[in-house]
Structure formats: structure tokens, C-alpha cells
Short mmCIF file of C-alpha atoms in Angstrom, two decimals:
data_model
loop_
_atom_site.label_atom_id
_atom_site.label_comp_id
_atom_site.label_asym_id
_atom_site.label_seq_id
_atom_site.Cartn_x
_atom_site.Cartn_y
_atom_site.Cartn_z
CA UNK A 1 -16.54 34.55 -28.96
CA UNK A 2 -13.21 35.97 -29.03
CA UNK A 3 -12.14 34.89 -25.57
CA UNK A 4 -13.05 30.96 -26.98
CA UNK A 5 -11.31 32.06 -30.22
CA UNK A 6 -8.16 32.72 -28.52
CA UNK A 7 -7.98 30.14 -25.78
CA UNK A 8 -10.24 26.58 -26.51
CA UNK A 9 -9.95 25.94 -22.88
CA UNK A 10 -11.47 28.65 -21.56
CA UNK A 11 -15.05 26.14 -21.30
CA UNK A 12 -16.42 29.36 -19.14
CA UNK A 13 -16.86 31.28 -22.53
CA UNK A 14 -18.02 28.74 -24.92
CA UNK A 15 -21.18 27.94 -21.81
CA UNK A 16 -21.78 31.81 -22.29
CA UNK A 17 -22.04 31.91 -26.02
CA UNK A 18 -24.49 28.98 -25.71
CA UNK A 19 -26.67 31.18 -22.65
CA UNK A 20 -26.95 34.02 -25.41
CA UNK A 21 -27.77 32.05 -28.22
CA UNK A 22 -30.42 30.48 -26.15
CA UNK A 23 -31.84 33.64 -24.34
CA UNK A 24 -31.65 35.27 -27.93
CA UNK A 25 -33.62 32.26 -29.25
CA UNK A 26 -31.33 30.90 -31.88
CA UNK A 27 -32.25 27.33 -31.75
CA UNK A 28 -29.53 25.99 -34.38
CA UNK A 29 -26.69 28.29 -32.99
CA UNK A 30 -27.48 27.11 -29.49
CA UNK A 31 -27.24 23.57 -30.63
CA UNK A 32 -24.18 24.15 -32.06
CA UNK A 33 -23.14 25.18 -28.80
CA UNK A 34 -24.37 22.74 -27.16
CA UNK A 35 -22.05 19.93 -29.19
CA UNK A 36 -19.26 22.09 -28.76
CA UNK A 37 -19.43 21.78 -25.16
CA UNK A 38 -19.72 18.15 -25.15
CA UNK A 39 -17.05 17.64 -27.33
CA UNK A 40 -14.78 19.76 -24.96
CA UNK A 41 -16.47 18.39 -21.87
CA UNK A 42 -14.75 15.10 -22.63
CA UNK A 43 -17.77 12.96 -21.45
CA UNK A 44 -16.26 13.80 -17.81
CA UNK A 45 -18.35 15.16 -14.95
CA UNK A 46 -15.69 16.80 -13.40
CA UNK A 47 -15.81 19.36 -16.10
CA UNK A 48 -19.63 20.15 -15.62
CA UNK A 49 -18.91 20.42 -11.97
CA UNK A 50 -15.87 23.23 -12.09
CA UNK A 51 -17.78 25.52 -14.43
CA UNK A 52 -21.40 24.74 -12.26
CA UNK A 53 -19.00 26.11 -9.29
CA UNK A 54 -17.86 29.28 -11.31
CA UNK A 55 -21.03 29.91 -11.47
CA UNK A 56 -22.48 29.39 -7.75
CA UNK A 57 -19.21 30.98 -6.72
CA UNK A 58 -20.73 34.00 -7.94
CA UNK A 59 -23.91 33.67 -6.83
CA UNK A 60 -25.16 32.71 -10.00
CA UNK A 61 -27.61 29.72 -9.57
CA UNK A 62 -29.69 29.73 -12.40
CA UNK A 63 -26.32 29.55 -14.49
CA UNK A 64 -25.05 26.72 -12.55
CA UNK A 65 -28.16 24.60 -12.56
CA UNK A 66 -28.44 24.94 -16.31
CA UNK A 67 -24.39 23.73 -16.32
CA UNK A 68 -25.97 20.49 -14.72
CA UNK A 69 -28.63 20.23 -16.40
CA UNK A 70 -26.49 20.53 -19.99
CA UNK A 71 -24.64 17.63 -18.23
CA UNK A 72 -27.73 15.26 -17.65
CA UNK A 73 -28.27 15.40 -21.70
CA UNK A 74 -24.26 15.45 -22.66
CA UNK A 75 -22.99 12.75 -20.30
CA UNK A 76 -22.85 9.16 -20.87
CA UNK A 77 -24.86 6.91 -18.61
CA UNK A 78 -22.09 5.56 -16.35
CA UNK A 79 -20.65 9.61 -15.98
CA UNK A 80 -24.34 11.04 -15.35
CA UNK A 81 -24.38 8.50 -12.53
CA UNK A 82 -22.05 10.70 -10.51
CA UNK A 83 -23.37 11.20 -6.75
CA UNK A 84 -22.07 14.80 -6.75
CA UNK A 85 -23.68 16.23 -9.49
CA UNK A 86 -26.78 15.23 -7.87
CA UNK A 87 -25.21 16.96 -4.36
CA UNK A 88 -24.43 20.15 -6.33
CA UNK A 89 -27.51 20.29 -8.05
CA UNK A 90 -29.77 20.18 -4.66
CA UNK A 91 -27.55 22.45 -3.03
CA UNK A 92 -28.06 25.16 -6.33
CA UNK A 93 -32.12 24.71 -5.96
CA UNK A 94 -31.98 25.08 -2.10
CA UNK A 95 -30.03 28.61 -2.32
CA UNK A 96 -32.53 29.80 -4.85
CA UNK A 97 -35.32 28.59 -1.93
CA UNK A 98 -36.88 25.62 -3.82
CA UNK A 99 -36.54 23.21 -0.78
CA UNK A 100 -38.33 20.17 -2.62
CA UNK A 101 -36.27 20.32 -5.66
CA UNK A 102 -32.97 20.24 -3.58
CA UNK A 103 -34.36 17.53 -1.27
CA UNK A 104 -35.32 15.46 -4.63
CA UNK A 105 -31.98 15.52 -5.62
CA UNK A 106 -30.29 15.06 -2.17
CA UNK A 107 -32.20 12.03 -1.86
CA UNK A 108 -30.89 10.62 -5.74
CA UNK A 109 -27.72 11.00 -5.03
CA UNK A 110 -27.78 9.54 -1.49
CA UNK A 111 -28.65 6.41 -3.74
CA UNK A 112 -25.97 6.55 -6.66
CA UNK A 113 -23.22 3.57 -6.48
CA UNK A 114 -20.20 5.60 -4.82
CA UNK A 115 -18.19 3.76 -6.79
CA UNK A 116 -14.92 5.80 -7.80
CA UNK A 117 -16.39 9.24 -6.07
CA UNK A 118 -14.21 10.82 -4.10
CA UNK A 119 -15.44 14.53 -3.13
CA UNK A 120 -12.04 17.15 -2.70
CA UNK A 121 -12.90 20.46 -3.30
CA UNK A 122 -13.60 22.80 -0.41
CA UNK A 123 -17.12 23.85 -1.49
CA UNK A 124 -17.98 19.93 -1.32
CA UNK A 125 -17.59 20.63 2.54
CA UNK A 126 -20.93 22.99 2.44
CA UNK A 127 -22.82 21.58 0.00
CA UNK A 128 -22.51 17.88 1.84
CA UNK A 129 -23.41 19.51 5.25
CA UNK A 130 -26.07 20.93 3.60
CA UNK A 131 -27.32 17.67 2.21
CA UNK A 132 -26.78 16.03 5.75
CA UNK A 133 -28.98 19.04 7.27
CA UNK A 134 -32.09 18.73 4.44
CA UNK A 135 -31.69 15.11 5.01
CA UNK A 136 -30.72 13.36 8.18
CA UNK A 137 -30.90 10.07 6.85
CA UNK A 138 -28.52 10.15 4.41
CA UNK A 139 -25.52 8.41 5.22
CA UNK A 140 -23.57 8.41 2.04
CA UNK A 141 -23.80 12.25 2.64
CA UNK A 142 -21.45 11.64 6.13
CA UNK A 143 -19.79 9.41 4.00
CA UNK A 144 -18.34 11.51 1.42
CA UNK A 145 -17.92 14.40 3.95
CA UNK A 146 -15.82 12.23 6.16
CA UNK A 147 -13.32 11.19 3.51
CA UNK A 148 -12.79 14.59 2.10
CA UNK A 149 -11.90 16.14 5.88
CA UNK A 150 -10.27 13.39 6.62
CA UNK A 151 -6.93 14.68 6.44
CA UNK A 152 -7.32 17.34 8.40
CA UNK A 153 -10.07 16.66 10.47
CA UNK A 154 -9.66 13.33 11.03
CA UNK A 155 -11.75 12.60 14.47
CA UNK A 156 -14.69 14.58 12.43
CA UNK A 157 -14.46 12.49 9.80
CA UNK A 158 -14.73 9.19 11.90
CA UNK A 159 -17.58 10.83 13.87
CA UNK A 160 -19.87 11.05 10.38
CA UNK A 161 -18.09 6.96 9.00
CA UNK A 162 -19.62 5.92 12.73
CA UNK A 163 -22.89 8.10 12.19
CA UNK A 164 -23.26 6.08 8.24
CA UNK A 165 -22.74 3.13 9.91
CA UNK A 166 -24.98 3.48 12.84
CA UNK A 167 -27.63 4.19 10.03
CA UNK A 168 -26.98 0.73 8.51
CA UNK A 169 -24.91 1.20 5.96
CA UNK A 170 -23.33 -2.22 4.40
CA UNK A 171 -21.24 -0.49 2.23
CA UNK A 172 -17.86 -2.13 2.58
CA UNK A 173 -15.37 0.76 2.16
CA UNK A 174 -17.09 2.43 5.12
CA UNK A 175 -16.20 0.13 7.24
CA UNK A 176 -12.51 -0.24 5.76
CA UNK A 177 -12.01 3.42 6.31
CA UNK A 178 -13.15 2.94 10.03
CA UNK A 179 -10.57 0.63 10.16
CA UNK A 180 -7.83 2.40 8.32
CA UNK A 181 -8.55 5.46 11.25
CA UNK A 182 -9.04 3.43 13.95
CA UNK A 183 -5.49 1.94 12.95
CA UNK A 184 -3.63 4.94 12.13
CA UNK A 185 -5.31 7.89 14.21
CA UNK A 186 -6.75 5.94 17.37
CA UNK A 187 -3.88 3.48 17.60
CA UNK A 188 -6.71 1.32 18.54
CA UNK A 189 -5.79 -2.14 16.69
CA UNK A 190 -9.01 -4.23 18.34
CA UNK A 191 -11.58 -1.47 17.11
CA UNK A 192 -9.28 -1.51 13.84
CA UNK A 193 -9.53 -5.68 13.38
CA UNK A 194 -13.45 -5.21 14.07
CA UNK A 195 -13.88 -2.83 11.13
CA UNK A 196 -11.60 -4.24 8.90
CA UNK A 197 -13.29 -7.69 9.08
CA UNK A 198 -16.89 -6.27 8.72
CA UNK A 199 -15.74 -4.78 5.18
CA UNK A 200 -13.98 -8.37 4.53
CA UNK A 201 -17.36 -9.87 5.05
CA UNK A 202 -19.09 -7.23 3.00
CA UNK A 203 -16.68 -7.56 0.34
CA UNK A 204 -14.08 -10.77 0.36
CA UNK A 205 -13.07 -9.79 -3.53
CA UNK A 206 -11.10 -6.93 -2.49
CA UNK A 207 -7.55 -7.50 -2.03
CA UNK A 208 -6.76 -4.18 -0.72
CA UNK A 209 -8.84 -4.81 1.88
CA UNK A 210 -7.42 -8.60 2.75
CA UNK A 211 -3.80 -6.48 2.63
CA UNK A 212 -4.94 -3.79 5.20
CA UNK A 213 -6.24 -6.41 7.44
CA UNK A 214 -3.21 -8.75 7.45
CA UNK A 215 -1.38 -5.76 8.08
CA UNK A 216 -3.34 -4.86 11.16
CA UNK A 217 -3.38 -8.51 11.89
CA UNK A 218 0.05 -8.27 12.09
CA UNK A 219 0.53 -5.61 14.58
CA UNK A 220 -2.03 -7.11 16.64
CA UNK A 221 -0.59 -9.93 16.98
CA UNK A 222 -2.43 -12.19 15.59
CA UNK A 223 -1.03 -15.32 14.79
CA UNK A 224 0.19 -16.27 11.31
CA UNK A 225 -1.42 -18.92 11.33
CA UNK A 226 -4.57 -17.48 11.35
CA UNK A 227 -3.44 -14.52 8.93
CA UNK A 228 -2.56 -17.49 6.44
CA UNK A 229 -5.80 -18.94 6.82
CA UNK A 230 -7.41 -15.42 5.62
CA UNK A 231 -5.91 -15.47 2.45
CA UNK A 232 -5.33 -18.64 1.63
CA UNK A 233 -9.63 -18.91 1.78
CA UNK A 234 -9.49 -15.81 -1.01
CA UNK A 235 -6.54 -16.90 -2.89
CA UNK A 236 -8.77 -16.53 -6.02
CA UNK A 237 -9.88 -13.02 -5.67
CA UNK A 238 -6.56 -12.35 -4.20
CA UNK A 239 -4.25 -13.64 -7.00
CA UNK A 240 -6.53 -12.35 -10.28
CA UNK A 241 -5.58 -8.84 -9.03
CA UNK A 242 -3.60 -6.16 -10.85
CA UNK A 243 -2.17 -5.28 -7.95
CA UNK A 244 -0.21 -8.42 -5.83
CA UNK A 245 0.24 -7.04 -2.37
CA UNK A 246 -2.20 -9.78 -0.87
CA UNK A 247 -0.90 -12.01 -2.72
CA UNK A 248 2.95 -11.24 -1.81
CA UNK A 249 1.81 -11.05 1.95
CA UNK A 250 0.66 -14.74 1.76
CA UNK A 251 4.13 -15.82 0.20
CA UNK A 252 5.94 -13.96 2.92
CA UNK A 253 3.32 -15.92 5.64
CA UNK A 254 3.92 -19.46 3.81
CA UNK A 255 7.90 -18.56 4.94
CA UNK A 256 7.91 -17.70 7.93
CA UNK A 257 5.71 -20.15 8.60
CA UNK A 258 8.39 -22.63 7.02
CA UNK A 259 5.99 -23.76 3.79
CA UNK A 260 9.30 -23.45 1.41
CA UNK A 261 7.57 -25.25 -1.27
CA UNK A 262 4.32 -23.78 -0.95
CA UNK A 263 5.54 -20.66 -0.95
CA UNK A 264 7.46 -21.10 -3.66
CA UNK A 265 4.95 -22.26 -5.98
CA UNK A 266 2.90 -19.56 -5.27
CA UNK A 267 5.40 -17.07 -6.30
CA UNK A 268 6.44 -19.27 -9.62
CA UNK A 269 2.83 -19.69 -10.50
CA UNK A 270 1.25 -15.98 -10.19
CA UNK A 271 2.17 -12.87 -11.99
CA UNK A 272 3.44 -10.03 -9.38
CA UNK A 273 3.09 -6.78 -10.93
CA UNK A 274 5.30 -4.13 -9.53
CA UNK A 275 4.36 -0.37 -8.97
CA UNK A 276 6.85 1.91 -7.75
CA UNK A 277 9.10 0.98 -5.04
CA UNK A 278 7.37 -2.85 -4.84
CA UNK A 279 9.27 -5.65 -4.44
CA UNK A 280 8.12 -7.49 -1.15
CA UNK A 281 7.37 -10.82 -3.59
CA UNK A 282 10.64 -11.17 -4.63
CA UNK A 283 12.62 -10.94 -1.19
CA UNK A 284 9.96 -13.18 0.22
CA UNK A 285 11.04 -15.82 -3.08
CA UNK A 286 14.61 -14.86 -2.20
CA UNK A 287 13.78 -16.00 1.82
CA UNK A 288 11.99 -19.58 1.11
CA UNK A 289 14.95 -20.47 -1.55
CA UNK A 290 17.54 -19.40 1.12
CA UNK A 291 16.15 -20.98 4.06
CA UNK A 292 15.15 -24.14 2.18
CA UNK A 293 18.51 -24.34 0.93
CA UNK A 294 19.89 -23.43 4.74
CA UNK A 295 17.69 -26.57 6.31
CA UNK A 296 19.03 -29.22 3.66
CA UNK A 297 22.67 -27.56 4.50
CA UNK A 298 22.29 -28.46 7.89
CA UNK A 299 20.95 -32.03 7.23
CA UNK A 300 23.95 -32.70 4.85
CA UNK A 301 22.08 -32.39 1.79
CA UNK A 302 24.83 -29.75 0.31
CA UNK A 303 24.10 -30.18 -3.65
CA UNK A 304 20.03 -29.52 -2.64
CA UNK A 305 21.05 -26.35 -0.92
CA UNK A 306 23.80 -24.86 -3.53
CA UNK A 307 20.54 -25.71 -6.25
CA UNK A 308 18.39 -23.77 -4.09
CA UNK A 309 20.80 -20.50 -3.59
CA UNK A 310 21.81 -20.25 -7.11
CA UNK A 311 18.22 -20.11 -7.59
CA UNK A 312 18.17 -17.22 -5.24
CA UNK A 313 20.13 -15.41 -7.87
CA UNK A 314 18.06 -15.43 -10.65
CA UNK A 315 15.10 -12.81 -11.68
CA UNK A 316 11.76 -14.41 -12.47
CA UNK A 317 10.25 -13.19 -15.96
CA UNK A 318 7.05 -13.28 -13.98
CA UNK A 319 7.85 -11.46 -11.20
CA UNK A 320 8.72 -8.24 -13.64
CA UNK A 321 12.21 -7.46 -11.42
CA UNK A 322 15.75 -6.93 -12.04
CA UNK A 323 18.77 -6.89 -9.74
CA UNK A 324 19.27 -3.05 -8.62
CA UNK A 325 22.42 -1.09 -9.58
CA UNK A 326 23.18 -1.30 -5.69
CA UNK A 327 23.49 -4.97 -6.21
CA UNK A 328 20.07 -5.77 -3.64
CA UNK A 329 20.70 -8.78 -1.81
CA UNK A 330 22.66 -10.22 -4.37
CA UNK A 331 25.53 -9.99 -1.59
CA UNK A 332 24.16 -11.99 0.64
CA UNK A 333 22.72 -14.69 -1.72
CA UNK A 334 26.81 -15.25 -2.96
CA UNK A 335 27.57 -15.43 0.69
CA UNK A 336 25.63 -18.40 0.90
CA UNK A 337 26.23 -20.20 -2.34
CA UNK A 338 29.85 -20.06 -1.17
CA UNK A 339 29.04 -21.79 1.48
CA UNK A 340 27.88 -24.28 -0.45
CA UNK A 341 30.67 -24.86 -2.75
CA UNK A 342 33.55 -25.04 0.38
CA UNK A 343 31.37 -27.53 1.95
CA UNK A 344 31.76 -29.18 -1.45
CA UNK A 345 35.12 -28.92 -1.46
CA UNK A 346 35.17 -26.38 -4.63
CA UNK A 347 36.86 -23.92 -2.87
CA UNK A 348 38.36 -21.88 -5.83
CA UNK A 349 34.45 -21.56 -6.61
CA UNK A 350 33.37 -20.59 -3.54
CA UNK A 351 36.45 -17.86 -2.98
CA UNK A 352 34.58 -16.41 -6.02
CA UNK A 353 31.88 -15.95 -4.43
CA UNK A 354 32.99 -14.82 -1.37
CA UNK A 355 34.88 -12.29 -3.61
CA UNK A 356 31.47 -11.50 -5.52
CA UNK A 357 29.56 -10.84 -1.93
CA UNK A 358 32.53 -8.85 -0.60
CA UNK A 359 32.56 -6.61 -3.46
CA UNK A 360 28.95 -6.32 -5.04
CA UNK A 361 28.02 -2.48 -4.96
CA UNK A 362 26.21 -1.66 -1.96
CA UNK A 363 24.74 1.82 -0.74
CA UNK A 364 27.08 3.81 1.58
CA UNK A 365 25.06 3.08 4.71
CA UNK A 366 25.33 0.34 6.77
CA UNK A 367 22.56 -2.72 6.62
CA UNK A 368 21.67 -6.28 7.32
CA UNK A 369 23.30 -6.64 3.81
CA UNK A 370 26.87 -5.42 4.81
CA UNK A 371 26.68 -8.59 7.70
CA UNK A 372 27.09 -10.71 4.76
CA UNK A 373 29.68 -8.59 3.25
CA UNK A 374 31.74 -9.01 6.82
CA UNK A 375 31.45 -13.23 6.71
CA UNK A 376 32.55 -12.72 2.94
CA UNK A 377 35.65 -10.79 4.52
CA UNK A 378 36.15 -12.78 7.27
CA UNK A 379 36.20 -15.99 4.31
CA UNK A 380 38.76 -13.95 2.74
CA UNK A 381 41.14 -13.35 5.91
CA UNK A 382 40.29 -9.91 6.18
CA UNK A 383 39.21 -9.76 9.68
CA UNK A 384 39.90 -6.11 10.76
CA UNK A 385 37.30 -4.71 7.74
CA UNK A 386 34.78 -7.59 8.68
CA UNK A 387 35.08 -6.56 12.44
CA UNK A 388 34.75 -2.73 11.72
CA UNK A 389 31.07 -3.56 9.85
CA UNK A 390 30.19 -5.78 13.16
CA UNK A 391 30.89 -3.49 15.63
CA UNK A 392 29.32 -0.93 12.50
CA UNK A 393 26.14 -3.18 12.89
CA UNK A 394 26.06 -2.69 16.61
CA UNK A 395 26.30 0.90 16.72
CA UNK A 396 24.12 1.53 14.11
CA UNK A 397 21.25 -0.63 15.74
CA UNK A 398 21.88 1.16 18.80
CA UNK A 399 21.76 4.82 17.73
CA UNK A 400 18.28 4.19 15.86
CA UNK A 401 17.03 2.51 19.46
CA UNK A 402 17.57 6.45 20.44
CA UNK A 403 16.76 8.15 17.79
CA UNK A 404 14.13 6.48 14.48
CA UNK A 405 14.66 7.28 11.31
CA UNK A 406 12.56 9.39 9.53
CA UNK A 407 10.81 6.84 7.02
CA UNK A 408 11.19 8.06 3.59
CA UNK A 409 8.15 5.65 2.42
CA UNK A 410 5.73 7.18 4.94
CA UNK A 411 4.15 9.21 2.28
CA UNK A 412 3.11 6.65 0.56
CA UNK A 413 1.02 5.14 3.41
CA UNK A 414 3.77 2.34 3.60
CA UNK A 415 5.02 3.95 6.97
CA UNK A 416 6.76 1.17 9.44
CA UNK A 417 5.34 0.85 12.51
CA UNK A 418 7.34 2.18 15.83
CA UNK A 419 7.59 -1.57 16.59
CA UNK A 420 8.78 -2.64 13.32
CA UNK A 421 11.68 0.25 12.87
CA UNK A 422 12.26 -1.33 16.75
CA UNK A 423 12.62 -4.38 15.54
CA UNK A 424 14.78 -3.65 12.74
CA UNK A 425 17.24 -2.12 15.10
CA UNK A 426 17.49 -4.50 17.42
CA UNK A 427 18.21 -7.16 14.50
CA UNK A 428 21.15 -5.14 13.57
CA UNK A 429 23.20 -5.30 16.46
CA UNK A 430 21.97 -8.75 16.96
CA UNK A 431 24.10 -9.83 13.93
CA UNK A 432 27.04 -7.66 15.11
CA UNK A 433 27.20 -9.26 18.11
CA UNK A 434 26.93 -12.45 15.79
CA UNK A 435 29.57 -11.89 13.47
CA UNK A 436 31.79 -11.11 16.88
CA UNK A 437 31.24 -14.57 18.16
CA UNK A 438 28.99 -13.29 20.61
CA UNK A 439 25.96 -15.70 20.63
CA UNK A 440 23.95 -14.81 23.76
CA UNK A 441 24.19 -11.52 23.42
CA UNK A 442 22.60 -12.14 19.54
CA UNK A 443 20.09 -14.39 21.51
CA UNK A 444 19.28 -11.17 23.47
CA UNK A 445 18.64 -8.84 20.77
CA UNK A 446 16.81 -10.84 18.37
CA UNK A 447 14.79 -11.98 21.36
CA UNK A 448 13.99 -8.62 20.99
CA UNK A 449 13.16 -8.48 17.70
CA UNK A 450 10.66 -10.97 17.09
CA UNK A 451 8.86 -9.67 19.83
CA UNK A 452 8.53 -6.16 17.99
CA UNK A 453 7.81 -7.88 14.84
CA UNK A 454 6.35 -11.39 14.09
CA UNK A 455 7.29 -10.97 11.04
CA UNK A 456 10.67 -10.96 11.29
CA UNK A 457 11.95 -13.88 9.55
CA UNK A 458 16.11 -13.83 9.59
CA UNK A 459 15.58 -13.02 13.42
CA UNK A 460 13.13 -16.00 13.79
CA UNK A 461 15.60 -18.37 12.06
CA UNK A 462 19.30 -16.99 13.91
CA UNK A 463 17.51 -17.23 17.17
CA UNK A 464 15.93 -20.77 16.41
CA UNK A 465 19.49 -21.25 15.48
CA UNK A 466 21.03 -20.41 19.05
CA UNK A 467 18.36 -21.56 20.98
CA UNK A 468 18.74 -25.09 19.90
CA UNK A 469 22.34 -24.86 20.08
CA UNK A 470 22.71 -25.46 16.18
CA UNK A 471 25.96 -24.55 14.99
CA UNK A 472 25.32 -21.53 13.34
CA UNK A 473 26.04 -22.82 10.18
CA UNK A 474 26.27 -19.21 8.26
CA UNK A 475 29.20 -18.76 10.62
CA UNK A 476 31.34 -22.01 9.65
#
């Protein structure tokens, strides 16, 4: 009573008062004890499974099972539903040598929804073996074992997915985790596609899953037309998401599959909630307003284009962004609407701009970005600090040919492929040898990158540009 007095989260002691109450047959006191523990419990079965693991820890199983049992009064519905108190429960009975017990609750919680359970604690690892051992049927058991090693043991882990799904399971994030390993750890993209689209068709309403598999799509190859196709047949369940990463993969698809309009209504007409570091949407808005403007350019239709890059500039309400401090690819998008205004004849405009894309802050390092900076400088006769960024661009590309960056967003699962980081290179130096007037050797290198990356849509649309023998109208 003293330890609870002095420290209300120490949930160990206030269990122990209500054990003595109860073995000292104080009926009221105990149920006093017992409310006190479900008001600190929180309704959260998380709780009743640390303090059931002091317990076992010590070898104390009656103690533990009596933690679980509390919970099966205390909890709501929804948080008694938990698959691992059911694990933890069988695993208590079977140390104390009451095989049928454990076995009744091994099979319950073999059939709870796994819906939000993820198992992480180390003692998980033998209490889900044990499960697995007491009952070989139970796939959810391999399952949850397989996602908790995982990380570390990440060719046991698909052994037990392949073992849950050899037993028949039709449980859709199975089969996306398959998918996700045989992607990432195998490196084996047809075994990948074949997973992914068994969860698609066990679940179609889960966008995370229609992201994954575009993405593996992607680096398989697969064309975009087909990718489109995907999502475009679960636009629904794609675009009443919280999260928009589906949804901003089909935009990007609609553009580099030149659907300017579609793609822009799209991203006009859904809401594109950014996390942390997201903000593929609005460069892929950005792209279809640039290269829409860039193809009525070329046909003459000036005042169309300079409508469409000013629009380039602006923010959407809807697509909850603002423009960085480093200026983004504001730079650029003034490039262009210059452009626009010389071809117009409004050249004390379109020096502004120039000015504006020369100048916007920029981060120290050299990018596509700075290429636009260099035309900007090249506009404004400074030719010797526009060729020092081309040549720049070319070394640059070439170094990280040698040597890859280390990716800064790999930790958040958003690592680039080898092919993509590839690909980014080789655009680089494909616009330095651009800006230096050198237009096979451009052809050459974003040859290269499109290979690396389908996705690539400035290298699609410069080498489009050469091969057709287009004046490259960015250049004029």
C-alpha cells in the first residue's frame, strides 16, 4: 500500500493489494481493488499483458493467469478480443501442466480477428512457438511469429508466412507481407507481384496495398499502362483514404502517361493529406501543368502555356502544402514562365523571372533544380556561372555512378531502389551535357535513365525531345 501510495504507476502493487484482499477474503476491499485496476488499466490490454509477464517472468503462473483473467471481466469487448491474451493465457496453463486448458485457449486465439495485433516483445517468441508446437494447425500462430522476427530473422519469418499460407490462410496481409519480403529480402520481384496481387484480390479496399504493388509493378517493369489500369479500377477505395499515396501514384501515372487533364483533375478534385516528408502529389501537379503548358508552347499556343506555368506556382488549399524555405521547384517553374513571357514579347517580365529562378534560395548541393538556375543565367548573360553548374551537373551524376548515396529516407521504408538512384544520376549529367549544347551525348544518358526508371518523367520528355529532333524548346 505504500509502494501504490507513493508511485500510482507502479500497477505491480495495486494487483498485489487486490491478491491479499482476496486470499484474506475481504470481498468489498477486493472489489475496490478490482476498480482501481481498471481505472488504471486504461481499458488497454497491453497493460494486463506487461504485469501477466512480471509475473510468469518469475515463475509465478497462478499470479499471471489471474492478471488475465482480471482482464476478461475489466476489458471492453473490442480490447478482450486481443489474440495474445489468449496466446499468453495457454502458454501460463501449459507451464503449470494443464495441457487442455492451454490448447483451449491456443485454439481461441488462433481464431480472433488479427486486426491491429502486432506481437514485439521477446517472450512472444516462446509463447507463439509454443502455441505452434500444441497446435500444428494454427497458422495465425506462424503468422504473428513471423512478423515479430522479421527483422532479424527475416528468411524464418517467411518460412512460417509460407507455412500460414500453405495451410490456407486468406488473410490478406499474409500475403502482402510475402510480398513486401519477397521484394525487399529475396530481390525476387515475380514471386513479389504474385503475393502482392493475391492480397489485392483478398482485399482491393486497401490502398497500402494497391501502393506496394504499383511500386513493385514499377520495378518490374510492368507497363504503366497496366499499373494505371490497377488503380484507376479502385479509385474509390483508393481516394476515400486518409492516407493519399495510391492516390498520388495514379496522378504521377496519368503524367507520364501524358493524361495532363486527367491528371489534373484528379489532383484538384481529392484531398492529399501530407505526413512527414510527403509531397509526391504536388510535384506530380507541378509535372502535368508544366508539360501541358510545354506541348501548347511548342504548338504556338504561348498564352495557354504561360496560364498553365503560373499555375505551377501556386499551392492548392487542398493539397495541404506550402513552398519550402529552400524555394522547392519554384526555380524551375519561373524558368519556364519566362519563357513564356519572351516568346510574348514581355521581356522586362520575363527578365524577372529569369532573375526570380536565378536567385530563389536553393540548398548548397547541386540538383536537377540548379539546371534551371544555369538557363536562368545563361538568359541573363552570365554564361561562365551557368557553365560551372553544367559541367557541376556532369560531375556530380558521375561521381554517384561510383559511389550511391546513402539514402537518408531509407528508414522510413521509402528507400530508392539501386536502379532508381541509377537513374537519377544518369539524368544529371544528361542535362549538363544539355545545358552545354551537347545533345547526343544528353540522348545517351537519359537513354540511360529511363531504362533504370520508367518512371522517370523529365528524362522521358528531353529524350522524346531529341529523338524527334524538336528544338529543345527549354533551351531557346
Amino acid at each position: 500500500q505504500a509502494t501504490e501510495k507513493n508511485d500510482l504507476l507502479d500497477i505491480w502493487s495495486g494487483f498485489e493489494i487486490y491478491l491479499c484482499h482476496a486470499a484474506l477474503g475481504n470481498s468489498q476491499e477486493a472489489s475496490q481493488s478490482l476498480e482501481s485496476i481498471k481505472n488504471r488499466f486504461r481499458d488497454y490490454a497491453q497493460t494486463y499483458l506487461e504485469l501477466s509477464l512480471d509475473y510468469a517472468n518469475a515463475g509465478c503462473w497462478e499470479d499471471a493467469i489471474k492478471v488475465l483473467t482480471v482482464s476478461g471481466t475489466s476489458l471492453s469487448q473490442e480490447e478482450r478480443e486481443y489474440p495474445l491474451l489468449d496466446y499468453n493465457l495457454g502458454y501460463y496453463h501449459q507451464q503449470q501442466g494443464d495441457h487442455e486448458q492451454a490448447l483451449e485457449h491456443y485454439r481461441r486465439a488462433s481464431g480472433r480477428s488479427p486486426d491491429y495485433c502486432f506481437p514485439f516483445r521477446l517472450e512472444s517468441i516462446r509463447i507463439l512457438e509454443a502455441a505452434i508446437e500444441a497446435n500444428p494447425e494454427d497458422a495465425m500462430a506462424r503468422y504473428y511469429l513471423g512478423n515479430l522476427l522479421f527483422e532479424m530473422q527475416p528468411e524464418r519469418a517467411i518460412t512460417l508466412w509460407e507455412e500460414a499460407s500453405e495451410m490456407g490462410s486468406d488473410f490478406p496481409t499474409l500475403y502482402r507481407n510475402l510480398g513486401w519480403a519477397y521484394y525487399k529480402i529475396r530481390q525476387d520481384i515475380p514471386g513479389a507481384i504474385m503475393h502482392y496481387e493475391k492480397a489485392v484480390a483478398l482485399d482491393n479496399k486497401d490502398q497500402r496495398l494497391l501502393y506496394e504493388l504499383d511500386l513493385v509493378y514499377a520495378d518490374g517493369r510492368v507497363s504503366p499502362e497496366k499499373r494505371l489500369k490497377m488503380l484507376q479500377d479502385n479509385h474509390q477505395a483508393i481516394a476515400d483514404n486518409n492516407v493519399s499515396d495510391a492516390l498520388s501514384r495514379e496522378v504521377m501515372l496519368l503524367v507520364q502517361l501524358g493524361q495532363y487533364d486527367e491528371a489534373l483533375e484528379v489532383a484538384n478534385n481529392n484531398y492529399f493529406r501530407q505526413w512527414e516528408g510527403v509531397s509526391k502529389a504536388y510535384s506530380s501537379y507541378v509535372d502535368a501543368h508544366l508539360l501541358r503548358g510545354w506541348d501548347s508552347f511548342q504548338q504556338g499556343r504561348v498564352q495557354e502555356a504561360l496560364e498553365d506555368y503560373l499555375a505551377a506556382l501556386v499551392y492548392p488549399a487542398n493539397m495541404m502544402v506550402a513552398e519550402p524555405y529552400r524555394g522547392g521547384r519554384s526555380a524551375e517553374v519561373h524558368y519556364f514562365i519566362g519563357t513564356a513571357y519572351e516568346k510574348l514579347g514581355d521581356l522586362e517580365e520575363a527578365m524577372d523571372h529569369y532573375r526570380e529562378a536565378a536567385t530563389k534560395r536553393q540548398h548548397q548541393g547541386l540538383s536537377e533544380i540548379h539546371f534551371y538556375k544555369a538557363l536562368a543565367l545563361k538568359k541573363l548573360e552570365k554564361n561562365e556561372e551557368a557553365g560551372d553548374i553544367f559541367q557541376g551537373l556532369i560531375s556530380l551524376g558521375r561521381k554517384r555512378l561510383q559511389n550511391p548515396e546513402e539514402d537518408f529516407f531509407a528508414k522510413f521504408g521509402e528507400k530508392q531502389t539501386a536502379d532508381d538512384q541509377k537513374a537519377d544520376a544518369y539524368f544529371l549529367v544528361g542535362l549538363g551535357y544539355l545545358g552545354q549544347g551537347e545533345n547526343m551525348s544528353a540522348q545517351q544518358e537519359f537513354t540511360e535513365a529511363v531504362k533504370l526508371n520508367v518512371n522517370h518523367i523529365w528524362a522521358a520528355a528531353l529524350l522524346s525531345q531529341i529523338k524527334t529532333g524538336t528544338a529543345i524548346t527549354l533551351l531557346e
